[in-house]
Coordinates of C-alpha atoms in Angstrom, one line a residue:
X277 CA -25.8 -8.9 -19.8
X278 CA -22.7 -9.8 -18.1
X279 CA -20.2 -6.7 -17.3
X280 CA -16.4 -6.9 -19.3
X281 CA -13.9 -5.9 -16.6
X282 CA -10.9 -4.1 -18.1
X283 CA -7.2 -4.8 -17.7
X284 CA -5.4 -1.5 -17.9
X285 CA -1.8 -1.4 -18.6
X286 CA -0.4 2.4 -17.8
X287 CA 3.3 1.1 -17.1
X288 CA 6.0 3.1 -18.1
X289 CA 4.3 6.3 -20.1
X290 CA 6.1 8.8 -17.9
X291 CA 2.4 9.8 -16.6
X292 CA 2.8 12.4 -13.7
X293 CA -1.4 12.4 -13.0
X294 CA -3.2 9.5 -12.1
X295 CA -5.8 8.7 -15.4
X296 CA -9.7 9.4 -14.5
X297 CA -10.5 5.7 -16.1
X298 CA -14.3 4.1 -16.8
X299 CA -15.5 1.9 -13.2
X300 CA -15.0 -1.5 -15.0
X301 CA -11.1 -1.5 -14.8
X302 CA -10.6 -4.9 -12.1
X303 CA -6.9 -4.4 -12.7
X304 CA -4.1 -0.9 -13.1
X305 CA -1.0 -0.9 -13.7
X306 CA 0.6 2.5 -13.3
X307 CA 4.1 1.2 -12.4
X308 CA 7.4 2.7 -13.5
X309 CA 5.8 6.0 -13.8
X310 CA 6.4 9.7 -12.2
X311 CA 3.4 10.3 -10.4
X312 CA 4.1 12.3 -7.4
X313 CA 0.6 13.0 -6.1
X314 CA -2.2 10.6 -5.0
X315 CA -4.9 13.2 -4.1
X316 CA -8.3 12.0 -1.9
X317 CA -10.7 9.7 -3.7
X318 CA -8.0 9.6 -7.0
X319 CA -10.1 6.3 -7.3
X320 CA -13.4 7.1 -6.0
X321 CA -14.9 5.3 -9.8
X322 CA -13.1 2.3 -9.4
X323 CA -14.8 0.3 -7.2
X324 CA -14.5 -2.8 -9.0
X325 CA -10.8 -2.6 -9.0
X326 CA -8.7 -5.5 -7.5
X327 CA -5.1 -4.5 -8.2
X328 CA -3.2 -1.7 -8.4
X329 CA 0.3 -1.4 -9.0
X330 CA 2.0 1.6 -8.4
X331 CA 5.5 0.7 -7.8
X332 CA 8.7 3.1 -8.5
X333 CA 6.6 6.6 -9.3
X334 CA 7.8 9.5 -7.3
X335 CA 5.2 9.1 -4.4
X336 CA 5.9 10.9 -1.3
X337 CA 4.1 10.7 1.8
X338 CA 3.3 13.8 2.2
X339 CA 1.9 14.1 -1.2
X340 CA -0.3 11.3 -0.4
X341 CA -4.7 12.2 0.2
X342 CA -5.7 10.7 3.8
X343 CA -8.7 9.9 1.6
X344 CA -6.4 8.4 -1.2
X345 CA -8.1 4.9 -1.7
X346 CA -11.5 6.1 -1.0
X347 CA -14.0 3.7 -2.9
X348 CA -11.8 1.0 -2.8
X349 CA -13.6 -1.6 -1.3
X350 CA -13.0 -4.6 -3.9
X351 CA -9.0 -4.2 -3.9
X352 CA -7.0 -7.3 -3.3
X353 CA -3.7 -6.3 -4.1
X354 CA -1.7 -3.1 -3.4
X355 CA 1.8 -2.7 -4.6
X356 CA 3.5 0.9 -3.0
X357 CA 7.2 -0.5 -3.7
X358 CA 10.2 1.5 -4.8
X359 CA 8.5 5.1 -4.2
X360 CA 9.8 7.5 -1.2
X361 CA 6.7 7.0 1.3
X362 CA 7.9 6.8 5.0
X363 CA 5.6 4.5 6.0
X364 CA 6.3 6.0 9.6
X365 CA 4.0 9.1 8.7
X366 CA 1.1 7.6 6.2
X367 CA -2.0 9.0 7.5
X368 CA -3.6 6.8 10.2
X369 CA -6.7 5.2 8.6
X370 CA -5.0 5.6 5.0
X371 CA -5.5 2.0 4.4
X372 CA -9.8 1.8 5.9
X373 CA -11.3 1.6 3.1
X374 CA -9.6 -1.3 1.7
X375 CA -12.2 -3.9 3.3
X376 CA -11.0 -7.0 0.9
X377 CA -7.1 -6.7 0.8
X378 CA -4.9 -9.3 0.8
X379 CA -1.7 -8.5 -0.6
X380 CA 0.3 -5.2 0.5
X381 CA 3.8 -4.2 -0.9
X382 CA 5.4 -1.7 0.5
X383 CA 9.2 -2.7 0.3
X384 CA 11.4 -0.1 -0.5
X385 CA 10.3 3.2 0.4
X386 CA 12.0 5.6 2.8
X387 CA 12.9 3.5 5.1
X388 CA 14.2 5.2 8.9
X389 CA 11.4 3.4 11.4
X390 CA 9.2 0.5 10.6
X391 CA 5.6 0.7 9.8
X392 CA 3.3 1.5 12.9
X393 CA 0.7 -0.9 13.6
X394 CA -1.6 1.9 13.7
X395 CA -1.4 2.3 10.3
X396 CA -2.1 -1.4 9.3
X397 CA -4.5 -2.6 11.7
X398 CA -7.9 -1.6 9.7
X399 CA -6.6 -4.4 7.1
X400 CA -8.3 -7.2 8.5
X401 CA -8.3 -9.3 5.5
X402 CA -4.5 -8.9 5.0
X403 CA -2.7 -12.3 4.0
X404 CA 0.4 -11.0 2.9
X405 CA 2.7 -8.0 4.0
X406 CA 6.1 -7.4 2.2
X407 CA 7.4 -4.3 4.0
X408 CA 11.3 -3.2 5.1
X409 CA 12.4 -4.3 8.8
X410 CA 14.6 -2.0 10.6
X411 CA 15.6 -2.8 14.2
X412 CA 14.9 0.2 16.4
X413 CA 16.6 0.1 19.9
X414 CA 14.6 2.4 21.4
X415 CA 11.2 0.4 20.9
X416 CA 13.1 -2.5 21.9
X417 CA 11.7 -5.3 20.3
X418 CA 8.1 -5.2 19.0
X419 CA 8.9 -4.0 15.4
X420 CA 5.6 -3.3 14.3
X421 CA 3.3 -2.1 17.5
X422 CA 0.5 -3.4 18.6
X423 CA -2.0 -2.6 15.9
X424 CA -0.2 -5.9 13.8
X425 CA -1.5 -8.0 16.0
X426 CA -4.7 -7.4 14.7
X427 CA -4.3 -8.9 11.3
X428 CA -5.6 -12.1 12.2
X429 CA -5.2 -13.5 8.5
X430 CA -1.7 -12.6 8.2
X431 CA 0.1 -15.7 6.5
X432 CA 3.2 -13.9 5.6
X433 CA 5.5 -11.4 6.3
X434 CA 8.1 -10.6 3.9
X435 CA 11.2 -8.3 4.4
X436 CA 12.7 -6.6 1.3
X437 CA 15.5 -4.7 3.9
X438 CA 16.3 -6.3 6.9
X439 CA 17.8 -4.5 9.8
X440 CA 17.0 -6.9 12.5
X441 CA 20.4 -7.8 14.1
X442 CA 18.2 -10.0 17.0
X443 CA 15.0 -12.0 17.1
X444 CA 13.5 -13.2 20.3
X445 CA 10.3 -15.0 20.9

């Protein structure tokens, strides 16, 4: 007997806690929320999940589990947008377990530095990064560190905030 995956639509309930929800869920929506908290292995049961939407809660970084997406494995898509994480100071090896993800949205957030390429460079699979550019002087030009250029797969980069005033080769 073939397993029903669920579509669950949690959008917009003014839910502060993230829902304990049966493994079969492929898809959450928990958008437009005000969760604050993402605690370690909040999604530990889902391991067939493929998307996950949690764009405009009340997410802090601080207030975000190192071992947040624990279990993970099957995710494709992961949508952070519109919250006040600074991706500066996410946990290096937050994003690990996500072996299969393609699509990350973290456009914005609290935006002061760009994202360090230590935090991105376990998503080998990565295809698609929409995340805020700001052009900091100090690291001269290499926006993102090395660790990007690890993300072999990346197709495209997409900029919600652009502070770049200069590009060079």
């Amino acid at each position: 007997m073939e397993k029903e995956f669920l579509y669950v639509d949690c959008s917009s309930l003014e839910m502060k806690d993230i829902p304990r929800l049966p493994s079969n869920v492929k898809t959450l929506n928990l958008s437009n929320n005000k969760i604050q908290y993402i605690k370690d292995y909040s999604f530990d049961n889902l391991a067939n999940l493929t998307d996950l939407d949690l764009t405009g809660n009340k997410l802090q970084t601080e207030r975000i589990g190192q071992y947040a997406f624990e279990g993970l494995n099957q995710l494709q898509r992961l949508t952070l947008a519109n919250n006040d994480i600074s991706v500066v100071h996410l946990p290096k090896g937050i994003f690990q377990p996500l072996l299969s993800l393609l699509y990350l949205n973290i456009k914005h957030n609290a935006i002061n530095k760009n994202i360090q390429g230590k935090i991105i460079c376990d998503l080998h699979a990565l295809e698609t990064l929409e995340v805020d550019i700001m052009n900091t002087y100090s690291s001269g030009f290499n926006l993102f560190g090395k660790g990007v250029s690890l993300l072999r797969r990346l197709k495209r980069l997409v900029s919600g905030l652009c502070g770049v005033f200069l590009l060079t080769k």
